Structure formats: C-alpha cells, structure tokens
Coordinates of C-alpha atoms in Angstrom, one line a residue:
M1 CA -29.4 160.5 -6.9
D2 CA -27.9 163.5 -8.9
G3 CA -26.3 161.3 -11.6
L4 CA -22.5 163.1 -10.2
K5 CA -22.6 160.6 -7.5
R6 CA -21.2 156.8 -7.8
V7 CA -23.9 154.6 -6.4
P8 CA -21.8 153.4 -3.2
V9 CA -20.6 149.9 -2.7
R10 CA -21.4 147.8 0.3
E11 CA -18.5 146.5 2.3
Q12 CA -17.4 144.6 5.3
D13 CA -16.6 147.0 8.3
A14 CA -13.0 147.9 8.8
T15 CA -13.1 146.9 12.5
E16 CA -14.6 143.4 11.6
R17 CA -12.5 142.4 8.2
A18 CA -9.2 143.5 10.0
H19 CA -9.8 140.2 11.8
N20 CA -10.8 137.9 8.7
F21 CA -9.9 136.8 5.2
A22 CA -13.4 137.1 3.6
E23 CA -13.5 139.8 0.5
V24 CA -13.4 143.0 2.0
C25 CA -15.7 144.6 -0.9
L26 CA -19.5 143.3 -1.4
G27 CA -20.6 144.3 -5.1
Y28 CA -23.5 145.8 -6.3
D29 CA -26.8 144.1 -6.7
L30 CA -29.2 144.1 -9.7
N31 CA -31.2 147.3 -9.1
E32 CA -27.6 149.2 -7.8
A33 CA -25.6 148.0 -10.6
K34 CA -28.9 149.2 -13.1
A35 CA -29.1 152.6 -11.3
E36 CA -24.9 152.9 -11.9
A37 CA -25.0 151.8 -15.6
D38 CA -27.9 154.8 -16.0
R39 CA -25.0 157.2 -15.2
C40 CA -23.3 156.1 -17.9
L41 CA -23.7 159.3 -20.9
K42 CA -23.5 156.9 -23.5
C43 CA -21.0 159.4 -25.6
K44 CA -20.8 158.6 -29.7
N45 CA -17.1 158.9 -28.9
P46 CA -16.3 156.6 -25.9
K47 CA -12.7 157.6 -24.3
C48 CA -13.3 154.8 -21.7
Q49 CA -13.1 151.6 -24.1
T50 CA -9.6 153.5 -25.4
G51 CA -8.3 153.2 -21.7
C52 CA -8.8 149.1 -21.8
P53 CA -5.8 147.1 -22.2
V54 CA -8.1 144.4 -23.4
N55 CA -10.2 147.2 -25.3
I56 CA -13.6 145.6 -24.0
D57 CA -16.4 147.7 -25.5
I58 CA -17.6 149.0 -22.4
P59 CA -20.3 151.0 -23.4
R60 CA -22.3 148.1 -24.8
F61 CA -22.0 145.9 -21.6
I62 CA -23.1 148.9 -19.6
G63 CA -26.2 149.8 -21.8
K64 CA -26.9 145.6 -21.6
V65 CA -26.7 146.2 -17.8
S66 CA -29.0 149.1 -18.0
E67 CA -31.4 147.2 -19.7
G68 CA -31.4 144.6 -17.1
D69 CA -29.5 142.1 -19.9
V70 CA -27.1 141.0 -17.9
E71 CA -26.6 137.8 -19.9
G72 CA -26.2 139.9 -22.9
A73 CA -23.7 142.2 -20.7
Y74 CA -21.4 138.9 -20.0
R75 CA -21.4 137.9 -23.6
V76 CA -20.3 141.1 -24.9
I77 CA -17.3 141.0 -22.1
S78 CA -16.7 137.5 -23.0
E79 CA -15.4 138.5 -26.6
Y80 CA -12.6 140.7 -24.9
S81 CA -11.8 138.9 -21.6
A82 CA -11.1 135.8 -20.3
L83 CA -10.7 137.1 -16.6
P84 CA -13.6 139.2 -15.5
A85 CA -14.4 138.5 -12.2
V86 CA -11.0 139.2 -11.8
C87 CA -10.6 142.3 -13.3
G88 CA -13.7 143.8 -11.4
R89 CA -11.7 143.3 -8.3
V90 CA -8.2 144.4 -9.3
C91 CA -7.7 146.3 -11.9
P92 CA -6.9 149.9 -11.6
Q93 CA -9.8 151.1 -13.3
E94 CA -9.0 154.4 -11.9
S95 CA -6.0 155.2 -13.7
Q96 CA -7.5 153.3 -17.1
C97 CA -11.1 153.1 -18.3
E98 CA -12.8 155.0 -15.6
A99 CA -9.8 157.7 -16.2
K100 CA -11.3 158.4 -19.5
C101 CA -14.9 158.9 -18.3
I102 CA -16.4 161.9 -19.7
R103 CA -19.0 161.7 -16.6
G104 CA -16.1 162.2 -14.4
I105 CA -15.3 165.1 -16.0
K106 CA -18.1 167.1 -13.9
G107 CA -18.5 164.3 -11.2
E108 CA -17.5 160.8 -10.7
A109 CA -16.5 158.6 -13.4
V110 CA -18.9 155.8 -14.3
S111 CA -17.7 152.8 -11.8
I112 CA -16.9 150.7 -14.9
G113 CA -14.8 147.5 -12.5
K114 CA -17.7 147.5 -9.9
L115 CA -20.0 146.9 -13.0
E116 CA -17.7 144.4 -14.8
R117 CA -17.2 142.2 -11.5
F118 CA -21.2 142.5 -11.0
V119 CA -21.7 140.9 -14.4
A120 CA -19.3 138.3 -14.0
D121 CA -20.1 137.1 -10.2
Y122 CA -24.0 137.3 -12.0
A123 CA -22.4 134.7 -15.1
R124 CA -20.7 132.6 -12.0
E125 CA -23.8 132.2 -10.0
H126 CA -26.1 131.5 -13.2
A127 CA -23.5 128.7 -14.8
L128 CA -23.2 131.0 -17.9
R129 CA -19.6 129.9 -20.1
P130 CA -18.1 132.2 -22.7
E131 CA -18.8 130.6 -26.1
V132 CA -16.6 128.9 -28.7
N133 CA -18.2 128.8 -32.7
A134 CA -14.4 128.6 -34.3
E135 CA -13.1 125.6 -36.4
K136 CA -11.0 123.5 -34.6
K137 CA -7.3 124.0 -36.5
N138 CA -4.5 120.9 -36.4
Q139 CA -2.1 123.1 -34.7
K140 CA -1.2 122.7 -31.2
V141 CA -0.1 125.8 -29.3
A142 CA 2.3 125.8 -25.4
V143 CA 1.3 128.6 -23.1
I144 CA 4.2 128.4 -20.1
G145 CA 2.5 129.8 -16.9
S146 CA -1.2 130.4 -16.0
G147 CA -1.3 133.7 -14.1
P148 CA -3.3 136.8 -16.4
A149 CA -1.0 136.4 -19.5
G150 CA -1.0 133.2 -20.3
L151 CA -4.8 132.0 -19.4
T152 CA -5.7 135.4 -22.1
C153 CA -3.4 134.2 -24.4
A154 CA -4.7 130.5 -23.7
G155 CA -8.4 131.7 -24.1
D156 CA -7.8 133.4 -27.4
L157 CA -5.9 130.8 -28.8
A158 CA -8.9 128.3 -27.9
K159 CA -11.3 130.7 -29.2
N160 CA -9.6 130.8 -32.5
G161 CA -9.7 126.7 -32.8
Y162 CA -6.1 125.9 -31.8
D163 CA -5.3 123.2 -29.5
V164 CA -3.6 124.7 -26.5
T165 CA -1.9 123.5 -23.4
I166 CA -0.5 125.3 -20.6
F167 CA 2.3 124.1 -18.4
E168 CA 2.2 125.6 -14.8
A169 CA 5.1 125.0 -12.7
L170 CA 2.9 125.3 -9.5
H171 CA 0.5 122.6 -8.1
E172 CA -2.3 124.7 -8.8
P173 CA -3.0 127.1 -11.7
G174 CA -3.6 130.6 -11.9
G175 CA -0.1 132.3 -10.9
V176 CA -0.3 135.5 -9.1
L177 CA -3.9 135.2 -8.9
V178 CA -3.6 132.1 -6.1
Y179 CA -0.2 132.7 -4.6
G180 CA 0.3 136.5 -5.1
I181 CA -3.2 138.1 -4.4
P182 CA -5.1 137.9 -0.8
E183 CA -8.1 136.1 -0.4
F184 CA -9.9 139.2 1.1
R185 CA -9.3 141.0 -2.2
L186 CA -9.7 137.8 -4.8
P187 CA -11.7 134.7 -3.3
K188 CA -9.7 131.8 -4.8
D189 CA -12.2 129.1 -4.7
T190 CA -15.1 130.6 -6.0
V191 CA -14.0 133.8 -8.5
V192 CA -10.1 132.5 -9.4
K193 CA -11.2 128.7 -9.7
S194 CA -14.6 129.6 -11.8
E195 CA -12.5 131.8 -14.2
I196 CA -10.0 129.2 -14.9
E197 CA -12.7 126.8 -15.5
N198 CA -14.1 129.2 -18.0
V199 CA -10.8 128.7 -19.9
K200 CA -10.5 125.1 -19.5
A201 CA -14.3 125.1 -21.1
L202 CA -12.8 126.3 -24.2
G203 CA -10.9 123.5 -25.0
V204 CA -7.6 124.3 -22.9
K205 CA -5.8 121.9 -21.0
I206 CA -3.8 122.3 -18.0
E207 CA -0.9 120.5 -16.8
T208 CA 0.4 121.2 -13.5
N209 CA 3.8 120.8 -11.5
V210 CA 5.5 121.2 -15.3
V211 CA 8.9 123.5 -14.4
V212 CA 9.9 124.9 -18.1
G213 CA 13.3 124.5 -18.2
K214 CA 13.9 121.4 -16.2
S215 CA 11.0 119.4 -16.2
V216 CA 10.8 120.3 -20.3
T217 CA 12.3 122.7 -22.5
I218 CA 10.8 125.2 -25.0
D219 CA 13.4 123.5 -27.6
E220 CA 11.8 120.2 -27.0
L221 CA 8.3 121.3 -27.0
L222 CA 9.1 122.6 -30.5
E223 CA 11.0 120.1 -31.8
E224 CA 9.7 116.7 -29.6
E225 CA 6.3 117.5 -28.7
G226 CA 4.8 118.8 -31.8
F227 CA 4.0 122.2 -30.4
S228 CA 3.8 125.1 -33.5
A229 CA 4.5 127.8 -31.1
V230 CA 4.8 128.7 -27.4
F231 CA 4.1 132.0 -25.5
V232 CA 6.2 132.5 -22.2
G233 CA 3.8 134.0 -19.8
S234 CA 6.1 132.6 -16.7
G235 CA 5.7 135.8 -14.6
A236 CA 8.3 137.7 -12.6
G237 CA 8.7 135.6 -9.5
L238 CA 12.3 136.6 -8.5
P239 CA 12.2 139.0 -5.2
K240 CA 14.4 142.1 -5.1
F241 CA 16.2 143.4 -1.7
M242 CA 17.9 146.4 -0.3
G243 CA 21.4 144.4 0.2
I244 CA 21.1 146.2 4.0
P245 CA 23.0 144.6 7.3
G246 CA 20.4 141.8 8.7
E247 CA 18.7 141.2 5.6
S248 CA 19.9 137.3 5.6
A249 CA 18.3 137.3 9.8
N250 CA 15.6 135.0 10.7
G251 CA 12.2 136.8 10.3
V252 CA 12.6 138.4 6.9
F253 CA 10.4 137.4 4.5
S254 CA 10.1 138.7 0.8
A255 CA 6.6 139.5 0.2
N256 CA 6.2 137.4 -2.5
E257 CA 7.1 134.2 0.1
Y258 CA 5.0 135.7 2.6
L259 CA 1.9 136.2 0.5
T260 CA 2.6 132.7 -1.2
R261 CA 2.7 131.0 2.1
N262 CA -0.4 132.7 3.0
N263 CA -2.6 132.4 -0.2
L264 CA -1.4 129.2 -1.9
M265 CA -0.5 127.2 1.0
K266 CA -3.4 128.3 3.7
A267 CA -0.9 129.3 6.4
F268 CA -3.9 131.6 7.7
S269 CA -6.0 128.3 8.1
E270 CA -5.9 126.0 11.3
G271 CA -6.6 123.2 9.2
Y272 CA -3.7 123.2 6.5
D273 CA -0.3 122.1 7.7
T274 CA 1.8 125.2 6.5
P275 CA 2.3 127.7 9.5
I276 CA 3.9 130.9 8.9
A277 CA 5.8 132.9 11.3
A278 CA 3.5 135.4 11.1
G279 CA 5.2 137.7 13.0
K280 CA 3.9 140.4 16.0
K281 CA 5.4 143.2 15.3
V282 CA 6.0 143.3 11.6
A283 CA 7.7 146.1 8.9
V284 CA 6.4 146.5 5.2
V285 CA 9.3 147.9 3.2
G286 CA 7.6 149.5 -0.3
G287 CA 4.8 151.4 -1.2
G288 CA 3.1 149.2 -4.2
N289 CA -0.1 147.4 -4.2
V290 CA 2.0 144.6 -2.9
A291 CA 3.3 145.9 -0.2
M292 CA -0.4 146.9 0.8
D293 CA -1.5 143.0 0.3
A294 CA 1.3 142.3 2.8
A295 CA 0.5 144.5 5.2
R296 CA -3.0 143.5 5.4
T297 CA -2.5 140.0 5.6
A298 CA 0.3 140.0 8.5
L299 CA -2.6 142.7 10.2
R300 CA -5.1 139.5 9.7
L301 CA -2.8 137.3 10.9
G302 CA -2.8 139.5 14.6
A303 CA 0.2 141.5 14.1
E304 CA 0.6 145.0 14.7
V305 CA 1.6 146.6 11.2
C306 CA 3.8 149.6 9.4
I307 CA 4.8 150.2 5.9
V308 CA 8.0 151.7 5.5
Y309 CA 8.3 154.0 2.5
R310 CA 11.0 156.5 1.5
R311 CA 8.6 159.0 -0.4
G312 CA 5.6 160.5 0.7
E313 CA 1.6 159.7 0.6
E314 CA 1.5 160.9 -3.2
E315 CA 4.3 159.1 -4.4
L316 CA 2.9 155.7 -3.2
P317 CA 2.5 153.8 -6.3
A318 CA -0.4 151.6 -4.7
R319 CA -3.8 152.2 -5.9
V320 CA -5.5 154.7 -3.4
E321 CA -8.2 152.4 -2.7
E322 CA -5.8 149.9 -1.4
V323 CA -3.9 152.5 0.5
H324 CA -7.6 153.7 1.9
H325 CA -8.7 149.9 3.3
A326 CA -5.1 149.4 4.7
K327 CA -5.3 152.7 6.8
E328 CA -8.9 151.9 7.8
E329 CA -8.2 148.7 8.8
G330 CA -5.5 150.2 11.3
V331 CA -1.9 149.5 9.3
E332 CA 0.3 152.4 10.4
F333 CA 2.3 154.3 7.5
K334 CA 6.1 155.6 8.4
L335 CA 6.4 158.0 5.2
L336 CA 9.5 159.6 4.1
T337 CA 11.3 156.5 5.6
N338 CA 14.2 154.6 4.4
P339 CA 15.6 151.3 6.0
K340 CA 19.3 151.6 6.8
A341 CA 19.7 148.1 8.4
I342 CA 17.6 145.4 10.1
L343 CA 18.7 144.7 13.7
V344 CA 19.3 141.0 14.5
D345 CA 19.4 139.1 18.0
E346 CA 21.8 137.1 19.4
N347 CA 19.9 134.5 18.2
G348 CA 20.1 135.5 14.7
W349 CA 16.5 136.9 14.6
V350 CA 15.1 140.2 13.8
K351 CA 14.6 142.5 16.6
G352 CA 14.4 146.0 14.9
M353 CA 15.0 148.4 12.4
R354 CA 17.1 151.6 12.0
C355 CA 16.0 153.9 9.6
S356 CA 16.7 157.8 8.3
R357 CA 14.3 160.1 7.6
M358 CA 14.4 161.5 4.0
E359 CA 12.9 164.5 2.3
L360 CA 12.3 165.2 -1.3
G361 CA 14.3 167.1 -3.8
E362 CA 13.9 167.6 -7.6
A363 CA 12.7 165.5 -10.0
D364 CA 14.4 163.2 -12.2
A365 CA 14.0 162.5 -15.7
S366 CA 11.1 159.9 -14.6
G367 CA 9.3 162.9 -13.4
R368 CA 9.1 161.7 -10.0
R369 CA 11.0 163.2 -6.8
Q370 CA 14.0 161.9 -5.6
P371 CA 14.0 160.9 -2.0
M372 CA 17.1 162.2 0.1
E373 CA 18.4 161.8 3.5
V374 CA 18.0 163.7 6.4
P375 CA 21.3 164.4 8.4
G376 CA 21.7 163.3 11.5
S377 CA 17.8 161.8 11.6
E378 CA 18.7 157.9 12.2
F379 CA 15.9 156.4 14.5
E380 CA 15.2 152.7 15.3
F381 CA 12.3 151.0 16.2
E382 CA 11.7 147.4 17.9
L383 CA 10.4 144.6 15.2
D384 CA 10.3 141.2 15.2
T385 CA 9.3 140.4 11.4
V386 CA 10.4 142.0 8.1
I387 CA 8.8 142.0 5.2
M388 CA 10.8 143.4 1.8
S389 CA 8.4 144.3 -0.9
L390 CA 10.5 146.1 -3.5
G391 CA 9.4 144.4 -6.6
T392 CA 10.4 141.1 -8.6
S393 CA 12.0 140.2 -11.7
P394 CA 11.8 137.3 -14.1
N395 CA 13.4 133.8 -13.3
P396 CA 16.3 133.4 -15.4
L397 CA 15.5 129.5 -16.3
I398 CA 13.7 129.8 -19.3
V399 CA 16.0 132.1 -20.8
S400 CA 18.8 130.0 -19.9
T401 CA 17.4 126.9 -21.0
T402 CA 16.2 128.3 -24.5
S403 CA 18.6 128.6 -27.7
G404 CA 18.5 131.9 -29.5
L405 CA 16.1 133.7 -26.8
E406 CA 17.3 136.8 -25.7
A407 CA 16.8 138.5 -22.2
N408 CA 17.5 142.3 -21.5
K409 CA 19.7 143.5 -18.1
R410 CA 17.0 143.1 -15.9
G411 CA 16.3 139.7 -17.0
G412 CA 12.9 140.5 -19.0
I413 CA 12.4 138.4 -22.1
V414 CA 13.2 140.8 -25.3
A415 CA 10.0 141.3 -27.1
T416 CA 10.9 142.2 -30.8
D417 CA 7.5 143.7 -32.0
E418 CA 4.2 144.9 -30.6
Y419 CA 2.7 140.9 -30.5
G420 CA 5.2 139.6 -28.2
G421 CA 7.5 137.8 -30.6
T422 CA 11.0 137.2 -29.3
T423 CA 14.6 136.4 -30.9
K424 CA 13.3 132.8 -31.3
E425 CA 11.3 132.1 -34.2
A426 CA 7.9 130.6 -33.2
V427 CA 7.9 131.9 -29.1
F428 CA 6.4 135.1 -27.9
A429 CA 6.2 136.2 -24.7
G430 CA 4.1 138.8 -22.8
G431 CA 3.5 140.3 -19.5
D432 CA 5.7 140.0 -16.2
A433 CA 8.2 137.7 -17.9
V434 CA 8.7 140.6 -20.6
T435 CA 8.2 144.1 -18.0
G436 CA 9.0 142.6 -15.1
A437 CA 6.5 143.5 -12.3
A438 CA 3.0 145.2 -13.4
T439 CA -0.1 144.7 -13.2
V440 CA -3.1 141.7 -13.8
I441 CA -4.5 143.9 -16.5
L442 CA -1.3 144.7 -18.3
A443 CA -0.4 141.2 -18.3
M444 CA -3.8 140.0 -20.2
G445 CA -3.5 143.1 -23.0
A446 CA 0.2 141.2 -23.6
G447 CA -1.4 137.9 -23.5
K448 CA -4.6 139.0 -26.0
A449 CA -1.7 141.1 -28.1
A450 CA 0.8 137.4 -28.1
A451 CA -2.5 135.5 -29.2
K452 CA -2.9 137.8 -32.0
G453 CA 0.8 137.6 -33.1
I454 CA 0.6 133.7 -32.7
D455 CA -2.4 133.4 -35.1
A456 CA -1.3 135.1 -37.6
Y457 CA 2.9 133.7 -37.2
L458 CA 0.5 130.4 -37.7
S459 CA -1.9 131.7 -40.7
H460 CA 1.3 132.9 -42.7
R461 CA 3.4 129.6 -42.1
K462 CA 0.6 127.8 -43.0
K463 CA 0.3 129.1 -46.3

C-alpha cells in the first residue's frame, strides 16, 4: 500500500445486514490499526486537532497506536473525551478532524474516527477505565439529561472533584445514544452501556425516571436540594411536522417516536412486548442522518422504503457514509420531491402520498439553492406508513418551570457566553437544548465547555 489510500474497514455484506440489527462496520484489528496509524504524517503543526469539537490530541493518540501502545492511546483520548467508542462510530469526522488532515490533500485522510473506535473498543475489551486524581470538592452539581452533552459535562466535572448527579427523564440513561441511534450503528448493551459505566466510575451518580420540571424543578434543585450549579443538557426531543393534509392519520410517525420504540423499547425483538406498526411500504420524509436511521430501520423490519427529499443528492445533509449504506441496503431515493398531502383511507389509515417534483433555484443567504415546485408535476404513490424526519426542537417544559431562564423563538435556551451560561445565575446549558438538533460531537463540545464554565463560576464564587 502506497500510504495514499486508507486501510479498508471490514463491513457486513449489504444483502445480509439489511435483514439484521447487528453492527454494520466491523472495525480494525491491531495490525490494521497500526498500518492506518502509520499513515499519519506527524505534522509539526497538526490541523486535525483544531477540527475536533472536544480538542482531542489526535497526533499523540495516533502515535501511541502506531507504537502498539493501545492503552497509552486510550489514556490520551480519555483526557479529552468521555465517549470515544460512541464518537468513533457516529461522529462526522469527514467534515471535522479528517477534513483538516494534511494527508488528505494528496491522498485519503487518516481514518481518525476508525482509529478512535479501535482504541475505545480495545479499552472496553481489556476493562480499562478513565483515571481520576482530583481532590474532592464539597460542591454538588446537577446535570439534566444523560445524553452526550450531559455525560460529557458530568464526566469533566467529576474529574475536577465535583459531586455530580445526572437526572434522566427516561428509564435508561444515554439520551439520544439509546433512543435515537439504531443498534446497527451504535450497539447499546456493549458500547453505550460501557461508556456510561466509565462515566459512573468517575463518581457520577445517575437517577432515572426524573422529569425535571415535573418531578423536581431547577429552582428546587438550587434552593432546596443543595446543588451549587445546574447544567441543562436535555436535548431536543420535540418533533416537527409539515402541516400538510393527512398528517394525523394512523400510520404517520415522527422519526423520534419510530426510532425510540425500536431502539429503546426493542420493538424489533420478538422477546419484547412493545410492537410497532412497522409498515410494508414506508416513506421517510427528510434527508438527514435521522432520516437515514429511520429508513434503514424500517428496511430491517421488512418494509420497502423510500426517502422523500425536496432537494438533490448533493444537498442531502446526512453523512455520505450513511447515504452510501442506505443505498447499498436497498433504500430508494425520491429526490427533488416534496410531499403535498398524505392520502388516507376510509378507516383513517395511510394509503399513499401526493407529491410534486421540484427544481433548485438560486442560492439564499445561507448558500443553499432553494427548491421550487415544477408546475403540473404532481403525482401519487401507494404507502401504508410515513415517517416524518424534519428535525426536532427543545421541549419547553424546563424553561416554563424555571424562574429567570429565557428561551429564543425556536425554543432553545439562550446561552449568554461560550461556556453555556444562561440568563439565570448558576444555570448553564448546552447541546441540542440550546442549538436545536445537531450532532453528538457538537453536544459533547458544548458539555465540555459548560464544565469549564461551571468550574470557573464555582471557583470564583467560593473565593
């Protein structure tokens, strides 16, 4: 191999994986990982690290892999990230660290994500845990939500000696990692649970079935429960719809509900009493990663599946890898297509969809070419299930039950600085609860920044 090409990553065959929920990507073994790590140019001024939202020292951990010191590589990553096995699987490295890799100028970028995954999996298989050496502080911090933002913030605060408790609304911790991302991309019982156990090993406590805003309020946590600060990382779980005729019919799901019922409630397994009307002919409306997840899940549940998206393939917001995998598995793409109405039978069930063809016009202020309807282009096709994957927004419950906490017009909590400070003293926020739906790694970056902000706030207040 000439060093310009990546070491290939083994995957399940597309025809087989389309019928099971086992992980698609099989990852590197030690020899493959060392060979890929050897491709790193060891730049004196590495750009890759600046592309990482949690600022992992990428050259240092890759150097350890190249030497065969995988435990050392894990220790490096653990200084920066609480969720390396997750990030190695779902982080969009191609637009972040790998996009800045110098090796990628005249060849293929180093496969940073797959190397991170290899190191994290090695650590899990060899029972390695992150280390904590900080002196304990007599200050309690509450973290709302156990998704990537909350877990990261909690882990960093625990490393700094704080007494941290996470409050999770659902019956299992993990947030979007357990309810939103399918098993074939992110295994729950091995990968996610292991990462959560690593955070707990730092001293973090997790209380489930606590709906902040109902079970307890932020004001009560601060005024009655003895917490010195609160981080809100509650995500964005409120689905959006189009407002077209037929959306209230039986057989219409939000992607959020469809994936939650399948991923968290195990609807795909005969051993669980949580069935889902999976559908035989399914249309997923949207073009992001969540749309790909929903489409590939429906496919595995036995449906014929199509993606309906009003722009072209170049404009699909989903990762290239996810689109590629969906196509390989048999998902059909109806691009430049916009739903006009969901057709409903006499019993109130979905029977089809009416759409119009679209064409792309001039770019708007955001740089995206705007879709315009082609006159007289309407057509219909048969369906029994529609999954709407149009994004999500934060649930207003926390803001509405917290004095002095402000939200913007999109429902996101207003962050007043780069560390997630809010309009209420001692309350910080980050991730999807602030920005609306985004990526796991951006939520982790926000959680990391908020941990710094909380540490600075409490250190200053103590003085």
